[in-house]
């Protein structure tokens, strides 16, 4: 009798390596937060390849998750308030206690550029002074947004302000850029751009628009490739399009045009990357988005959120007239379709502050922090940037992937390269040579190499990077 054939061996069990990049990307996009995704990319090359292989992955991940706001920095001393819920961090006492920028005592004996002891922070910028060489010079740098302002005083030319905005590409395939805007006294003059691809500056002609700067202290920012200034033109927003480098003016929505007092609105963008504007009117959050499809820019009413039920639900306090003195609501920021608010309130004889986010698209609310009032003047969110190493560049498509996803290209390196070559670019431009000597004095290295403005920028960015990487390495 013939021996029956042996049964075939059982199929090998499927492993993670048998899944294609498409399926892996669908798994990774459902991870709870960006730091969790970074840790997954560290654990497995297949995970990392899947997160980098599809240009649409980043957009899909952003659509599913709130912006990765790691902490709030509070003026005037840039105290850090870690926010919750933080699925990537249960508790980090070092982060809570850290004096991130040595605002209180770190610059007491330093030479060269140092943080101003009387006004260390304003508008999210760390204010720096340099009284050496018989002249007093001032600069302001935001390590949260990598924006630098230089204040030049050039008799008899007058005051000149240079604003540097660092723009990182969203797709990882275009070069990083630094945009500089020159403001002469009370008038915006011209723009220039530095590209990390060519390592050269391009200076554009003066604008023909009469851009009067009514208040140098009003906020500026960058939203989806647009540099904007609110409050310069009273009832208009000044915008610089970094694709065309043309200045333009956008009228405010009629209900927000100021009458008396200061404007309180915040600019941001929706999840689908439309410019939006949010304010508080009559105890209601009101919002508009800019219709980019129309021939003339027009604001379209978006969503409104009555504050009375929100405040009562979260604090137990009332916003009615008899109790309103015990409650105050401030707008903090608008980021990727989320509105961030702070509620100051009196509860059982204790003043408290509560920070929350509201999704403009879904109306979902999330409480981020609720604790004793810290006597701060303003709050600035720190949003973790998408790591460049999780975006596959053209060069890397054909190369082996050996680098650590946490070892990202730091923004300050692009800004520093731009600053170091700016003087030479001005020498070749008409009407700019008069500021070269003063600019060189701003950027001149000190004898010990520690007190220069460029070294200050590097140090501040290194502190932010160290804090970010510490958070990324903390296990749940």
XYZ file of C-alpha atoms in Angstrom:
476
model
C 0.000 0.000 0.000
C 1.391 3.318 -1.053
C 2.383 5.783 1.616
C 0.064 8.813 1.566
C 1.799 12.078 0.698
C 2.869 14.289 3.538
C 0.521 17.178 4.268
C 1.825 20.509 3.071
C 3.536 22.579 5.731
C 1.317 25.181 7.348
C 1.654 28.618 5.860
C 4.075 30.891 7.634
C 2.294 33.296 9.951
C 1.880 36.784 8.550
C 4.111 39.424 10.082
C 4.187 43.178 9.977
C 6.672 42.946 7.122
C 4.068 41.240 4.941
C 1.787 44.264 5.011
C 2.119 46.718 2.171
C 2.859 50.411 2.654
C -0.731 51.296 1.773
C -2.204 49.163 4.561
C 0.481 50.233 7.026
C -0.257 53.896 6.329
C -3.927 53.279 7.082
C -2.902 51.847 10.454
C -0.454 54.621 11.268
C -2.895 57.404 10.450
C -5.098 56.122 13.294
C -2.427 56.516 15.970
C -3.562 58.941 18.695
C -1.013 61.745 18.255
C 1.986 62.958 16.279
C 4.568 62.043 18.986
C 3.145 58.499 18.986
C 3.661 58.350 15.233
C 7.267 59.501 15.641
C 7.941 56.761 18.204
C 6.413 54.172 15.879
C 8.675 55.356 13.065
C 11.657 54.915 15.400
C 10.645 51.339 16.165
C 10.380 49.921 12.672
C 11.776 50.875 9.278
C 8.629 49.540 7.584
C 6.485 51.920 9.662
C 8.745 54.796 8.821
C 8.727 54.032 5.107
C 4.931 53.856 5.087
C 4.628 57.221 6.853
C 6.932 58.831 4.298
C 5.864 57.124 1.077
C 2.536 58.842 0.482
C 2.351 62.624 -0.021
C -1.238 62.575 1.229
C -0.363 60.890 4.550
C 0.427 64.117 6.383
C -2.808 65.749 5.246
C -4.826 62.692 6.301
C -3.123 62.625 9.704
C -3.816 66.351 10.271
C -7.466 65.906 9.320
C -7.910 63.209 11.969
C -6.074 64.920 14.833
C -5.996 68.199 16.675
C -2.785 70.248 16.318
C -0.054 68.758 18.548
C -0.005 71.601 21.080
C 2.517 70.450 23.672
C 2.381 73.402 26.072
C 1.478 77.026 26.634
C 4.128 79.653 27.306
C 2.940 82.466 29.556
C 4.094 86.072 29.509
C 5.980 87.878 30.921
C 8.450 85.173 32.022
C 7.588 82.454 29.475
C 6.467 79.985 32.127
C 5.526 76.659 30.605
C 2.133 75.039 31.197
C 2.037 71.451 29.866
C -1.369 70.704 28.430
C -3.518 67.616 28.781
C -4.816 65.239 27.689
C -1.354 64.262 26.486
C -1.441 60.624 25.317
C 2.343 60.689 24.861
C 3.136 61.999 28.363
C 1.621 61.071 31.697
C 3.878 63.151 33.900
C 7.177 64.931 33.465
C 8.203 67.005 36.502
C 11.296 68.303 34.722
C 9.121 69.753 31.991
C 6.814 71.414 34.494
C 9.639 73.013 36.457
C 11.885 73.976 33.557
C 12.847 77.610 33.133
C 13.087 77.077 29.403
C 14.834 80.276 28.420
C 16.579 81.336 31.646
C 14.401 84.441 31.688
C 14.615 85.058 35.408
C 18.306 84.718 36.101
C 20.288 83.236 33.203
C 21.444 86.533 31.668
C 22.399 88.462 34.791
C 26.172 88.270 34.224
C 26.309 87.714 30.482
C 27.841 90.051 27.926
C 26.656 90.913 24.454
C 23.026 90.168 23.658
C 20.837 89.268 26.632
C 17.163 89.055 27.491
C 15.699 92.316 28.743
C 15.264 92.057 32.522
C 12.328 94.497 32.742
C 10.325 93.245 29.738
C 11.602 89.749 28.962
C 8.729 88.782 26.698
C 6.092 90.501 24.582
C 3.758 88.993 22.019
C 5.528 85.643 22.247
C 8.895 87.233 21.464
C 11.872 87.235 23.814
C 13.164 90.823 23.908
C 16.956 91.117 23.624
C 19.212 94.103 24.267
C 22.859 94.791 23.513
C 24.460 97.851 25.111
C 28.058 97.109 24.137
C 30.143 99.177 21.716
C 28.643 102.408 23.053
C 25.234 101.873 21.410
C 21.972 100.304 22.498
C 20.467 97.852 20.036
C 17.300 95.812 20.262
C 15.971 92.598 18.761
C 13.055 90.261 19.388
C 12.995 86.536 18.643
C 10.215 83.987 18.985
C 11.545 80.438 19.457
C 7.948 79.218 19.121
C 7.605 80.468 15.542
C 11.225 81.207 14.517
C 10.462 84.852 13.711
C 13.141 87.510 14.281
C 12.719 91.304 14.416
C 15.686 93.688 14.301
C 15.223 97.329 15.361
C 17.705 99.580 13.566
C 18.106 103.262 14.454
C 19.955 105.112 11.674
C 20.147 108.898 12.031
C 19.278 110.744 9.845
C 17.483 107.942 7.974
C 15.352 107.117 11.019
C 14.053 103.835 12.428
C 14.107 100.753 10.221
C 12.622 97.403 11.193
C 13.670 94.119 9.582
C 11.301 91.194 10.129
C 12.511 87.670 9.277
C 9.963 84.851 8.879
C 11.139 81.250 8.495
C 8.979 79.107 6.187
C 9.425 75.346 6.086
C 7.920 73.417 3.144
C 4.938 71.239 3.919
C 5.738 68.586 1.351
C 9.464 68.250 2.098
C 10.330 68.592 -1.577
C 10.677 72.350 -1.856
C 13.482 74.317 -0.201
C 13.103 76.069 3.124
C 12.846 79.839 2.857
C 13.358 82.944 4.973
C 11.273 85.998 4.118
C 12.458 89.452 5.191
C 10.156 92.477 5.253
C 11.646 95.958 5.619
C 9.571 98.592 7.409
C 10.809 102.189 7.329
C 9.433 103.998 10.352
C 5.705 103.879 9.753
C 5.646 102.424 6.229
C 6.207 98.927 4.852
C 8.673 99.154 1.978
C 9.735 95.895 0.366
C 10.295 92.163 0.789
C 13.137 89.748 0.113
C 13.412 85.946 0.197
C 16.277 83.559 0.939
C 16.129 79.978 -0.356
C 18.008 77.059 1.186
C 18.200 75.607 -2.323
C 20.236 78.418 -3.912
C 21.557 79.888 -0.625
C 20.947 83.325 -2.126
C 18.678 86.288 -1.455
C 16.256 87.782 -3.947
C 15.195 91.350 -3.158
C 11.916 92.544 -4.676
C 11.011 96.099 -5.746
C 9.330 98.469 -3.316
C 5.607 98.029 -3.006
C 3.368 100.662 -4.554
C 0.755 100.254 -1.829
C 0.692 102.895 0.899
C 1.057 100.539 3.847
C 0.962 102.743 6.908
C 2.053 101.058 10.109
C -0.259 102.463 12.770
C 1.052 100.289 15.608
C 4.344 98.380 15.582
C 3.161 96.232 18.466
C 0.218 94.709 16.626
C 0.492 90.999 15.900
C 1.888 89.489 12.746
C 2.128 85.878 11.723
C 2.252 83.302 8.946
C -0.778 81.335 7.766
C -0.464 78.893 4.867
C 2.180 80.861 2.995
C 0.720 84.289 3.797
C 2.515 86.729 6.079
C -0.085 89.000 7.670
C -0.163 92.050 9.914
C -3.293 92.901 11.857
C -3.927 96.439 13.028
C -1.555 98.204 10.613
C -4.296 99.686 8.464
C -7.053 100.154 11.056
C -9.864 98.188 9.346
C -7.768 96.158 6.909
C -5.341 93.250 7.111
C -2.009 93.647 5.309
C -0.994 90.428 3.559
C 2.205 89.383 1.800
C 1.738 86.379 -0.499
C 5.012 84.429 -0.370
C 4.227 82.779 -3.705
C 4.107 86.068 -5.645
C 5.679 88.446 -3.088
C 2.925 90.942 -3.689
C 1.415 92.980 -0.843
C -2.363 93.300 -0.695
C -5.102 94.539 1.641
C -8.070 92.520 2.883
C -11.017 94.309 4.464
C -12.181 93.068 7.837
C -15.681 91.611 8.125
C -18.029 94.518 8.814
C -18.873 93.452 12.402
C -15.163 93.459 13.286
C -14.266 96.895 11.987
C -13.051 98.767 15.067
C -14.883 101.743 16.463
C -13.169 102.608 19.720
C -10.639 100.486 21.554
C -8.391 97.672 20.386
C -9.284 94.861 17.999
C -9.333 91.435 19.629
C -9.748 89.126 16.639
C -7.334 86.286 15.798
C -6.341 85.046 12.361
C -5.746 81.391 11.528
C -6.780 78.754 9.045
C -9.465 76.130 8.740
C -8.684 72.442 8.346
C -8.982 72.829 4.569
C -6.411 75.651 4.723
C -8.676 78.632 4.138
C -7.789 81.849 5.965
C -10.231 82.365 8.837
C -10.857 85.030 11.442
C -12.335 84.548 14.920
C -13.483 87.038 17.552
C -15.715 87.310 20.604
C -18.770 89.538 20.216
C -21.691 89.813 22.647
C -20.500 86.764 24.616
C -20.402 84.650 21.457
C -17.481 83.237 19.482
C -17.973 84.359 15.872
C -15.970 83.159 12.870
C -15.570 83.760 9.146
C -13.476 82.153 6.418
C -12.099 83.792 3.300
C -13.704 82.728 0.034
C -10.713 82.093 -2.216
C -12.911 81.214 -5.177
C -14.444 84.665 -5.558
C -12.906 87.328 -7.791
C -12.849 89.751 -4.861
C -11.795 88.417 -1.470
C -14.911 88.140 0.676
C -15.558 86.768 4.141
C -18.235 84.090 4.592
C -19.822 83.532 7.982
C -18.658 80.196 9.375
C -19.810 79.131 12.855
C -20.857 80.807 16.083
C -20.528 79.410 19.608
C -22.479 81.001 22.495
C -20.143 81.304 25.475
C -22.712 81.249 28.285
C -23.385 77.467 28.166
C -19.693 76.693 27.607
C -18.592 78.701 30.641
C -21.346 77.310 32.850
C -20.584 73.702 31.854
C -16.826 73.943 32.390
C -16.591 76.283 35.385
C -20.010 76.315 37.014
C -19.931 80.122 36.774
C -22.416 82.442 35.123
C -21.782 85.124 32.515
C -24.907 87.042 33.446
C -24.470 90.701 34.281
C -24.552 90.290 38.045
C -21.790 87.657 37.969
C -19.874 88.719 34.869
C -17.172 90.497 36.844
C -16.035 87.053 38.052
C -15.598 85.597 34.543
C -13.476 86.708 31.580
C -12.934 84.867 28.283
C -9.970 85.601 25.995
C -9.024 84.263 22.585
C -5.585 82.647 22.588
C -5.076 81.418 19.011
C -6.631 79.816 15.936
C -4.597 76.863 14.629
C -5.556 74.370 11.894
C -9.268 74.808 12.435
C -9.146 74.802 16.257
C -9.923 77.824 18.416
C -8.007 78.070 21.704
C -9.616 79.958 24.579
C -8.758 80.946 28.125
C -11.450 81.382 30.770
C -10.464 83.339 33.899
C -12.951 82.843 36.724
C -13.436 83.129 40.482
C -14.337 79.860 42.169
C -14.672 79.512 45.950
C -12.602 82.676 46.565
C -9.806 81.364 44.274
C -8.958 82.840 40.893
C -8.475 80.105 38.303
C -7.758 79.802 34.585
C -9.023 77.186 32.170
C -7.709 76.581 28.662
C -9.747 74.697 26.084
C -9.934 74.039 22.371
C -12.994 74.049 20.097
C -12.964 72.422 16.670
C -14.604 74.768 14.167
C -15.597 71.865 11.930
C -17.096 69.429 14.463
C -17.789 71.798 17.432
C -16.004 69.312 19.722
C -14.535 70.842 22.897
C -11.476 69.635 24.801
C -10.325 70.914 28.179
C -6.550 71.345 28.133
C -5.686 72.865 31.509
C -7.576 73.951 34.611
C -5.654 75.337 37.557
C -4.807 78.297 39.754
C -4.386 81.629 37.988
C -0.698 82.338 37.320
C -0.975 86.122 36.900
C 0.119 85.925 33.275
C -0.391 88.634 30.693
C -0.832 86.402 27.630
C -0.487 82.776 26.536
C 1.211 81.392 23.424
C 0.732 77.781 22.245
C 3.740 75.696 21.295
C 2.735 73.460 18.398
C 5.056 70.611 17.528
C 6.083 70.939 13.876
C 5.819 67.956 11.560
C 9.293 66.358 11.655
C 11.054 66.895 8.300
C 12.521 63.386 8.555
C 8.967 61.993 8.241
C 8.699 63.599 4.816
C 10.593 61.878 2.036
C 12.552 64.304 -0.111
C 13.444 63.680 -3.726
C 17.051 62.948 -2.795
C 16.063 60.406 -0.156
C 13.837 58.420 -2.509
C 16.890 56.599 -3.820
C 18.918 56.521 -0.602
C 19.033 54.241 2.416
C 17.108 55.494 5.428
C 19.444 55.476 8.397
C 18.649 58.665 10.304
C 16.586 58.909 13.453
C 13.133 60.479 12.882
C 13.693 62.645 15.937
C 16.920 64.107 14.539
C 15.182 66.732 12.420
C 16.624 69.614 10.443
C 16.424 72.570 12.757
C 14.749 75.721 11.504
C 17.368 77.993 13.044
C 20.058 76.660 10.689
C 18.126 78.085 7.725
C 17.552 81.410 9.482
C 21.206 81.689 10.521
C 22.421 80.967 7.000
C 20.061 83.660 5.725
C 21.275 86.210 8.273
C 24.921 85.524 7.544
C 24.478 86.277 3.839
C 22.014 89.166 4.124
C 24.567 91.980 4.343
C 26.209 90.937 1.090
C 22.831 90.821 -0.626
C 22.075 94.363 0.549
C 25.371 95.617 -0.846
C 24.130 94.640 -4.301
C 20.717 96.297 -3.920
C 19.779 99.918 -4.492
C 18.732 101.995 -1.462
C 19.795 99.280 0.994
C 23.492 99.971 1.475
C 22.911 102.473 4.279
C 21.834 99.737 6.681
C 24.686 97.282 5.993
C 27.080 98.670 8.634
C 24.394 98.686 11.330
C 23.223 95.200 10.371
C 26.789 93.930 10.627
C 26.972 95.410 14.150
C 23.855 93.397 15.058
C 25.294 90.141 13.770
C 28.949 90.622 14.710
C 30.324 87.722 16.797
C 31.603 88.459 20.300
C 35.074 87.623 21.545
C 33.925 84.592 23.511
C 31.472 83.544 20.795
C 28.658 83.165 23.328
C 26.935 86.534 23.405
C 26.292 87.112 19.708
C 22.737 87.357 18.418
C 23.216 84.319 16.207
C 24.481 82.240 19.133
C 21.449 83.375 21.160
C 19.096 82.181 18.427
C 20.886 78.837 18.248
C 20.732 78.405 22.012
C 17.018 79.189 22.238
C 16.192 76.791 19.425
C 18.354 74.086 20.981
C 16.404 74.458 24.233
C 13.125 74.038 22.376
C 14.478 71.017 20.508
C 15.695 69.375 23.730
C 12.285 69.845 25.339
C 10.509 68.455 22.296
C 12.778 65.402 22.073
C 12.351 64.737 25.804
C 8.611 64.614 25.298
C 8.973 62.320 22.292
C 11.082 59.841 24.276
C 8.733 59.602 27.253
C 6.802 56.350 27.284
C 3.112 56.288 28.011
